[in-house]
Short mmCIF file of C-alpha atoms in Angstrom, two decimals:
data_model
loop_
_atom_site.label_atom_id
_atom_site.label_comp_id
_atom_site.label_asym_id
_atom_site.label_seq_id
_atom_site.Cartn_x
_atom_site.Cartn_y
_atom_site.Cartn_z
CA MET A 1 28.67 -11.87 3.43
CA ASP A 2 27.98 -10.69 -0.11
CA LEU A 3 25.61 -7.85 -0.94
CA ASP A 4 24.41 -7.58 -4.52
CA ASP A 5 24.05 -4.34 -6.48
CA THR A 6 20.41 -3.95 -5.40
CA ASP A 7 21.38 -4.23 -1.73
CA LEU A 8 24.20 -1.71 -2.15
CA GLU A 9 21.93 0.75 -3.96
CA PHE A 10 19.37 0.38 -1.17
CA ARG A 11 22.10 1.09 1.40
CA ARG A 12 23.06 4.28 -0.43
CA GLU A 13 19.43 5.38 -0.68
CA VAL A 14 18.77 4.82 3.03
CA ARG A 15 22.01 6.52 4.07
CA THR A 16 21.22 9.58 1.94
CA TRP A 17 17.62 9.77 3.15
CA LEU A 18 18.67 9.58 6.80
CA HIS A 19 21.31 12.26 6.26
CA ASP A 20 18.67 14.56 4.75
CA ASN A 21 15.78 13.81 7.12
CA LEU A 22 17.18 12.88 10.53
CA PRO A 23 15.49 14.99 13.23
CA GLY A 24 17.28 16.84 15.97
CA PRO A 25 17.35 15.38 19.49
CA LEU A 26 13.93 14.18 20.64
CA SER A 27 12.64 14.06 24.19
CA SER A 28 12.44 10.64 25.82
CA MET A 29 9.73 8.42 24.35
CA ASP A 30 8.84 7.53 27.94
CA THR A 31 7.33 11.00 28.44
CA ALA A 32 4.04 12.18 26.96
CA GLY A 33 5.65 14.86 24.80
CA GLY A 34 8.56 12.68 23.71
CA PHE A 35 6.20 9.86 22.80
CA GLU A 36 4.38 12.11 20.35
CA GLN A 37 7.67 13.39 18.92
CA HIS A 38 8.71 9.82 18.24
CA ARG A 39 5.30 9.07 16.74
CA GLU A 40 5.81 11.97 14.33
CA TRP A 41 9.22 10.56 13.37
CA GLU A 42 7.58 7.20 12.65
CA ARG A 43 5.14 9.00 10.36
CA THR A 44 8.07 10.60 8.54
CA LEU A 45 9.60 7.17 8.03
CA ALA A 46 6.25 5.85 6.81
CA LYS A 47 5.94 8.56 4.14
CA ALA A 48 9.19 7.27 2.66
CA ARG A 49 8.04 3.66 3.14
CA LEU A 50 10.90 3.12 5.57
CA SER A 51 8.98 2.34 8.75
CA ALA A 52 8.59 -1.33 7.80
CA VAL A 53 10.72 -1.91 4.71
CA SER A 54 10.22 -5.69 4.50
CA TRP A 55 6.41 -5.52 4.46
CA PRO A 56 4.37 -5.71 1.24
CA GLU A 57 3.68 -2.41 -0.45
CA GLU A 58 -0.05 -2.64 0.24
CA HIS A 59 0.72 -2.57 3.96
CA GLY A 60 3.13 0.37 3.75
CA GLY A 61 6.41 -1.43 3.07
CA ARG A 62 8.79 -1.92 0.17
CA ASN A 63 8.86 -5.69 -0.23
CA ALA A 64 12.50 -5.50 0.83
CA SER A 65 14.42 -8.71 1.42
CA LEU A 66 15.56 -9.72 4.89
CA THR A 67 19.10 -8.79 3.87
CA GLN A 68 17.88 -5.32 2.91
CA TRP A 69 16.08 -4.98 6.23
CA LEU A 70 19.36 -5.73 8.00
CA VAL A 71 21.08 -3.16 5.80
CA PHE A 72 18.41 -0.62 6.75
CA GLU A 73 18.94 -1.38 10.44
CA GLU A 74 22.70 -0.93 10.09
CA GLU A 75 22.30 2.46 8.42
CA TYR A 76 19.56 3.53 10.81
CA TRP A 77 21.53 2.94 13.99
CA ALA A 78 24.84 4.10 12.51
CA ALA A 79 23.17 7.44 11.74
CA GLY A 80 22.16 7.86 15.39
CA ALA A 81 18.46 7.81 14.52
CA PRO A 82 15.83 7.85 17.30
CA GLY A 83 14.61 4.72 19.06
CA ARG A 84 11.56 3.12 17.48
CA VAL A 85 8.48 3.88 19.57
CA ALA A 86 6.44 1.62 17.26
CA GLN A 87 8.71 -1.40 17.70
CA ASN A 88 6.25 -3.52 19.70
CA GLY A 89 3.85 -3.44 16.80
CA ILE A 90 6.24 -3.48 13.86
CA PHE A 91 8.78 -6.00 15.17
CA LEU A 92 6.69 -8.23 17.45
CA LEU A 93 2.99 -8.11 16.61
CA ALA A 94 3.32 -7.67 12.84
CA PRO A 95 5.28 -10.91 12.22
CA THR A 96 2.67 -12.68 14.34
CA LEU A 97 -0.12 -11.19 12.24
CA TYR A 98 1.58 -12.42 9.08
CA ALA A 99 1.96 -15.89 10.57
CA HIS A 100 -1.43 -16.30 12.27
CA GLY A 101 -3.71 -13.40 11.33
CA THR A 102 -6.48 -13.32 8.77
CA GLU A 103 -6.21 -11.29 5.59
CA GLU A 104 -8.84 -8.94 7.00
CA GLN A 105 -6.77 -8.37 10.15
CA GLN A 106 -3.61 -7.76 8.16
CA ASN A 107 -5.27 -5.24 5.84
CA ARG A 108 -7.01 -3.46 8.71
CA LEU A 109 -4.17 -3.28 11.23
CA LEU A 110 -0.84 -3.23 9.42
CA PRO A 111 -1.17 -0.01 7.35
CA ARG A 112 -2.24 1.89 10.48
CA MET A 113 0.70 0.37 12.35
CA ALA A 114 3.15 1.40 9.62
CA ARG A 115 1.86 5.00 9.75
CA ALA A 116 2.02 5.08 13.58
CA GLU A 117 -1.70 5.72 13.77
CA ASP A 118 -1.76 2.86 16.27
CA ILE A 119 1.14 2.35 18.67
CA TRP A 120 0.98 -1.04 20.38
CA ALA A 121 1.82 -2.12 23.93
CA GLN A 122 2.68 -5.60 25.11
CA ALA A 123 0.33 -7.09 27.68
CA TRP A 124 2.09 -10.30 28.72
CA SER A 125 3.21 -10.29 32.33
CA GLU A 126 0.93 -10.39 35.35
CA PRO A 127 1.69 -10.06 39.07
CA GLU A 128 1.98 -13.87 39.37
CA ALA A 129 3.08 -14.63 35.82
CA GLY A 130 6.31 -13.22 34.42
CA SER A 131 8.66 -15.60 32.65
CA ASP A 132 6.17 -18.33 33.58
CA LEU A 133 3.68 -16.95 31.10
CA ALA A 134 1.42 -19.99 31.28
CA ALA A 135 0.51 -19.00 34.86
CA ILE A 136 -1.63 -16.06 33.71
CA ARG A 137 -4.96 -15.52 35.45
CA SER A 138 -6.52 -12.73 33.39
CA ARG A 139 -9.55 -14.21 31.69
CA GLY A 140 -11.74 -13.85 28.67
CA VAL A 141 -15.41 -14.84 28.80
CA ARG A 142 -17.64 -15.39 25.77
CA THR A 143 -20.39 -12.86 25.10
CA ASP A 144 -22.53 -11.90 22.10
CA GLY A 145 -20.23 -11.05 19.21
CA GLY A 146 -17.00 -11.33 21.14
CA TRP A 147 -15.38 -11.56 24.57
CA LEU A 148 -15.20 -9.75 27.90
CA LEU A 149 -11.65 -9.41 29.23
CA THR A 150 -10.97 -9.05 32.95
CA GLY A 151 -7.69 -9.03 34.84
CA GLN A 152 -4.42 -7.22 35.42
CA LYS A 153 -1.29 -6.95 33.27
CA THR A 154 1.96 -5.42 34.47
CA TRP A 155 5.33 -4.32 33.07
CA SER A 156 3.55 -3.55 29.81
CA SER A 157 6.06 -1.73 27.61
CA ARG A 158 4.86 1.49 25.93
CA ALA A 159 1.44 1.10 27.58
CA ALA A 160 1.57 4.46 29.38
CA PHE A 161 0.95 6.34 26.11
CA ALA A 162 0.12 3.65 23.53
CA ASP A 163 -3.17 3.19 21.67
CA LYS A 164 -3.62 -0.59 21.55
CA GLY A 165 -2.48 -3.71 23.39
CA PHE A 166 -1.92 -7.37 22.63
CA GLY A 167 -1.71 -10.27 25.05
CA LEU A 168 -2.85 -13.64 26.31
CA PHE A 169 -5.97 -14.36 28.36
CA ARG A 170 -7.29 -17.60 29.84
CA THR A 171 -10.54 -18.52 28.10
CA ASP A 172 -10.88 -22.12 29.33
CA PRO A 173 -10.06 -22.35 33.05
CA GLU A 174 -10.52 -26.14 32.99
CA ALA A 175 -7.82 -26.72 30.35
CA GLU A 176 -4.17 -27.53 31.00
CA ARG A 177 -1.83 -24.61 31.68
CA HIS A 178 -0.65 -24.18 28.10
CA ARG A 179 -4.09 -24.77 26.63
CA GLY A 180 -7.28 -22.77 26.89
CA LEU A 181 -5.40 -19.50 26.24
CA THR A 182 -6.46 -16.99 23.61
CA TYR A 183 -4.48 -14.15 22.03
CA PHE A 184 -6.44 -10.86 21.99
CA LEU A 185 -5.93 -7.42 20.47
CA PHE A 186 -7.63 -4.64 22.43
CA ASP A 187 -8.04 -0.87 22.63
CA LEU A 188 -6.28 0.75 25.60
CA ARG A 189 -8.91 3.51 25.60
CA ALA A 190 -11.91 1.19 25.62
CA PRO A 191 -14.44 1.38 28.47
CA GLY A 192 -13.22 -0.71 31.39
CA VAL A 193 -9.48 -0.21 30.74
CA THR A 194 -7.35 1.60 33.34
CA VAL A 195 -3.66 2.29 32.65
CA ARG A 196 -1.32 3.18 35.52
CA PRO A 197 2.24 4.20 34.54
CA ILE A 198 5.18 2.56 36.34
CA PRO A 199 8.21 4.86 36.82
CA GLN A 200 11.58 3.33 35.94
CA LEU A 201 15.00 3.97 37.51
CA ASP A 202 15.10 7.31 35.69
CA GLY A 203 11.62 8.28 36.87
CA GLU A 204 10.06 7.97 33.42
CA ALA A 205 7.12 5.73 32.61
CA GLY A 206 8.40 3.21 30.08
CA PHE A 207 6.02 0.61 31.49
CA ALA A 208 2.51 0.53 32.92
CA GLU A 209 -0.01 -1.67 34.67
CA ILE A 210 -3.19 -2.38 32.73
CA PHE A 211 -6.43 -3.19 34.56
CA LEU A 212 -9.31 -4.62 32.54
CA ASP A 213 -12.86 -4.80 33.87
CA GLU A 214 -15.12 -6.68 31.44
CA VAL A 215 -13.58 -4.98 28.41
CA PHE A 216 -15.42 -5.97 25.23
CA VAL A 217 -13.29 -7.30 22.37
CA PRO A 218 -15.01 -8.41 19.15
CA ASP A 219 -14.30 -11.79 17.58
CA ALA A 220 -12.49 -9.96 14.78
CA ASP A 221 -9.74 -9.06 17.25
CA VAL A 222 -8.88 -12.61 18.26
CA LEU A 223 -5.51 -13.50 16.74
CA GLY A 224 -5.46 -17.17 15.80
CA GLU A 225 -8.02 -19.66 17.03
CA PRO A 226 -9.65 -19.34 20.47
CA GLY A 227 -7.85 -21.66 22.85
CA ALA A 228 -4.71 -21.81 20.68
CA GLY A 229 -3.14 -18.63 22.04
CA TRP A 230 -0.02 -20.30 23.41
CA ARG A 231 1.19 -21.28 19.94
CA VAL A 232 0.52 -17.76 18.66
CA ALA A 233 2.26 -16.19 21.65
CA MET A 234 5.36 -18.32 21.12
CA SER A 235 5.56 -16.88 17.63
CA THR A 236 5.67 -13.38 19.13
CA ALA A 237 8.17 -14.47 21.79
CA GLY A 238 10.47 -15.92 19.14
CA ASN A 239 10.58 -12.54 17.41
CA GLU A 240 11.20 -10.77 20.71
CA ARG A 241 14.10 -13.03 21.66
CA GLY A 242 15.56 -13.33 18.19
CA LEU A 243 16.37 -11.02 15.35
CA SER A 244 13.35 -8.73 15.00
CA LEU A 245 13.67 -6.76 18.22
CA ARG A 246 17.46 -6.56 18.42
CA SER A 247 19.12 -6.54 15.03
CA PRO A 248 22.93 -6.49 14.83
CA GLY A 249 22.92 -2.93 13.51
CA ARG A 250 22.23 -1.36 16.88
CA PHE A 251 25.07 -3.26 18.57
CA CYS A 252 27.55 -2.56 15.78
CA ALA A 253 26.71 1.14 16.05
CA ALA A 254 27.22 1.03 19.83
CA ALA A 255 30.52 -0.82 19.37
CA ASP A 256 31.72 1.83 16.92
CA ARG A 257 30.79 4.53 19.44
CA LEU A 258 32.74 2.62 22.08
CA LEU A 259 35.84 2.54 19.85
CA LYS A 260 35.49 6.29 19.30
CA LEU A 261 35.22 6.82 23.05
CA TRP A 262 38.38 4.75 23.60
CA ARG A 263 40.28 6.89 21.13
CA GLU A 264 39.07 10.03 22.92
CA VAL A 265 39.60 9.13 26.58
CA GLY A 266 41.31 5.70 26.73
CA ASP A 267 44.74 5.19 28.26
CA PRO A 268 46.93 3.26 25.79
CA ALA A 269 48.85 1.79 28.72
CA ASP A 270 45.68 0.19 30.13
CA THR A 271 45.79 -2.99 28.09
CA ALA A 272 43.14 -4.73 30.19
CA LEU A 273 40.55 -2.05 29.41
CA ARG A 274 41.70 -1.91 25.78
CA ASN A 275 41.04 -5.64 25.51
CA LYS A 276 37.54 -5.18 26.94
CA VAL A 277 36.83 -2.62 24.23
CA LEU A 278 38.10 -5.00 21.56
CA ASP A 279 36.10 -7.92 22.98
CA ALA A 280 32.90 -5.86 22.88
CA TRP A 281 33.56 -4.76 19.31
CA MET A 282 34.33 -8.32 18.21
CA GLY A 283 31.18 -9.55 19.92
CA ALA A 284 29.07 -7.11 17.90
CA GLN A 285 30.77 -8.17 14.67
CA ALA A 286 30.36 -11.86 15.55
CA TYR A 287 26.63 -11.32 16.10
CA ARG A 288 26.39 -9.54 12.75
CA LEU A 289 28.17 -12.31 10.86
CA HIS A 290 26.13 -14.99 12.62
CA VAL A 291 22.88 -13.30 11.62
CA PHE A 292 23.86 -12.77 7.99
CA GLY A 293 25.07 -16.35 7.83
CA SER A 294 21.84 -17.84 9.17
CA LEU A 295 19.13 -15.87 7.34
CA ASP A 296 17.81 -18.93 5.55
CA ARG A 297 17.49 -21.07 8.67
CA PRO A 298 14.17 -21.49 10.50
CA ILE A 299 14.00 -19.84 13.93
CA GLY A 300 12.84 -21.94 16.86
CA ALA A 301 14.49 -22.59 20.19
CA GLU A 302 17.67 -21.12 18.66
CA ALA A 303 16.13 -17.71 19.36
CA SER A 304 16.99 -18.31 23.02
CA VAL A 305 20.70 -18.54 22.13
CA THR A 306 20.43 -15.26 20.26
CA LYS A 307 18.70 -13.58 23.18
CA LEU A 308 21.34 -14.75 25.64
CA PHE A 309 24.08 -13.40 23.39
CA TRP A 310 22.68 -9.95 22.61
CA SER A 311 21.52 -9.24 26.17
CA GLN A 312 24.99 -9.96 27.56
CA LEU A 313 26.66 -8.11 24.69
CA ASP A 314 24.59 -5.01 25.42
CA LEU A 315 25.67 -5.07 29.05
CA SER A 316 29.33 -5.55 28.14
CA LEU A 317 29.29 -2.62 25.70
CA HIS A 318 27.82 -0.25 28.26
CA GLU A 319 29.80 -1.47 31.27
CA THR A 320 33.02 -0.98 29.30
CA ALA A 321 31.98 2.52 28.29
CA LEU A 322 31.23 3.44 31.90
CA GLU A 323 34.60 2.06 32.98
CA LEU A 324 36.25 4.23 30.32
CA LEU A 325 34.43 7.33 31.51
CA GLY A 326 35.12 6.64 35.18
CA PRO A 327 33.36 8.94 37.68
CA ASN A 328 32.39 11.26 34.82
CA ALA A 329 29.94 8.60 33.61
CA GLU A 330 27.53 9.72 36.34
CA LEU A 331 27.49 13.33 35.20
CA ALA A 332 24.66 14.63 33.04
CA GLY A 333 25.42 15.41 29.43
CA GLN A 334 28.11 12.81 28.92
CA PRO A 335 28.71 11.85 25.27
CA GLY A 336 26.48 9.12 23.92
CA SER A 337 24.21 8.85 26.99
CA TRP A 338 26.08 5.74 28.06
CA LEU A 339 24.59 5.81 31.56
CA ASP A 340 21.01 5.84 30.26
CA GLY A 341 21.91 3.02 27.90
CA TYR A 342 23.44 1.05 30.74
CA LEU A 343 20.34 1.39 32.91
CA PHE A 344 18.24 0.01 30.05
CA ALA A 345 20.77 -2.74 29.27
CA LEU A 346 20.36 -4.00 32.84
CA ALA A 347 16.83 -5.06 31.86
CA GLY A 348 18.04 -7.10 28.88
CA PRO A 349 18.59 -10.34 30.84
CA ILE A 350 15.03 -9.97 32.22
CA TYR A 351 12.69 -8.91 29.41
CA ALA A 352 11.83 -11.21 26.50
CA GLY A 353 12.01 -14.08 29.00
CA THR A 354 14.69 -14.11 31.69
CA ASN A 355 18.08 -15.46 30.75
CA GLU A 356 17.65 -18.21 33.34
CA ILE A 357 14.59 -19.44 31.45
CA GLN A 358 16.43 -19.12 28.13
CA ARG A 359 19.27 -21.31 29.45
CA ASN A 360 16.71 -23.95 30.36
CA VAL A 361 15.30 -23.78 26.82
CA VAL A 362 18.78 -24.17 25.33
CA ALA A 363 19.64 -27.05 27.66
CA GLU A 364 16.42 -29.01 27.13
CA ARG A 365 15.43 -28.27 23.54
CA LEU A 366 18.79 -27.81 21.84
CA LEU A 367 21.22 -29.87 23.91
CA GLY A 368 18.77 -32.60 24.90
CA LEU A 369 19.62 -32.40 28.60
CA PRO A 370 17.10 -33.65 31.19
CA ARG A 371 14.63 -31.26 32.75
#
């Protein structure tokens, strides 16, 4: 991997800026107060045009290359910067807007997203439609100037405190399962929307149910063509499973923290545990090298391979850390919040499409095996 002088200068700039501007510890973004603290941090990033570095300048970015975005991610996570409360919008919806949105939608939505004026929630899953997204029942019905959305969404990340939502709705009940779906953008505070937080293992509301009762959405907030929502949604899913949501930087930073923990509390005589630490570190480096080596390749079903790798890597990193800490891992105030990270890592094989579904995708679409 070769970085040119421009990339190296960008790395130095980002590292210096983070050193000078990094906030103190923030409350959890899954609480009302912590959510707003994280929103304020996103605004600080936006003022320096660092909230979405690869976007065009007119949308709040820097026109940075993909390599420079990866460099930013490496510096960001290495500095111990806060989690990105705006990630659903910036990393999932925004690439979809660039691929399928109109110029009017891009100019209206992306600058507000970059400045954290709108924080977006995912509205994919339903009580009877999780990884089988095509089974959704929530519907959209034509009306003057737009659509009326009715139905229930669940496990909607960030929805408890977010401003907007994006998701699929069935607009042609007579069409085949993967047809007759439309991708909508909607206001979570619009009349007819009810949001009910869902407590997680730690008691905090990182997810919510969304109930919609004839919620009006104008035609201007349909992303892509009506009835072609599945194709648009797969664009979002590819970003969720692939590079956008989980860049190598966060795993390399965690692996470096794991090495530091080993040096602090590890038993040199425990070669089995030492090897687990090394395996986790090498896995993070392998992911990094793979990503840098494949930047110019189109992303399709290969995103499923990436998702399988990073979700298992995340678990391995945290399980090894907990093994190192032993019973102390369960005590509050342990270094690095490894237990909290582990509880979240447990969800990795589930969200962004379960790993069982991803293995089917790999088998059928990449290896050519029978259904």
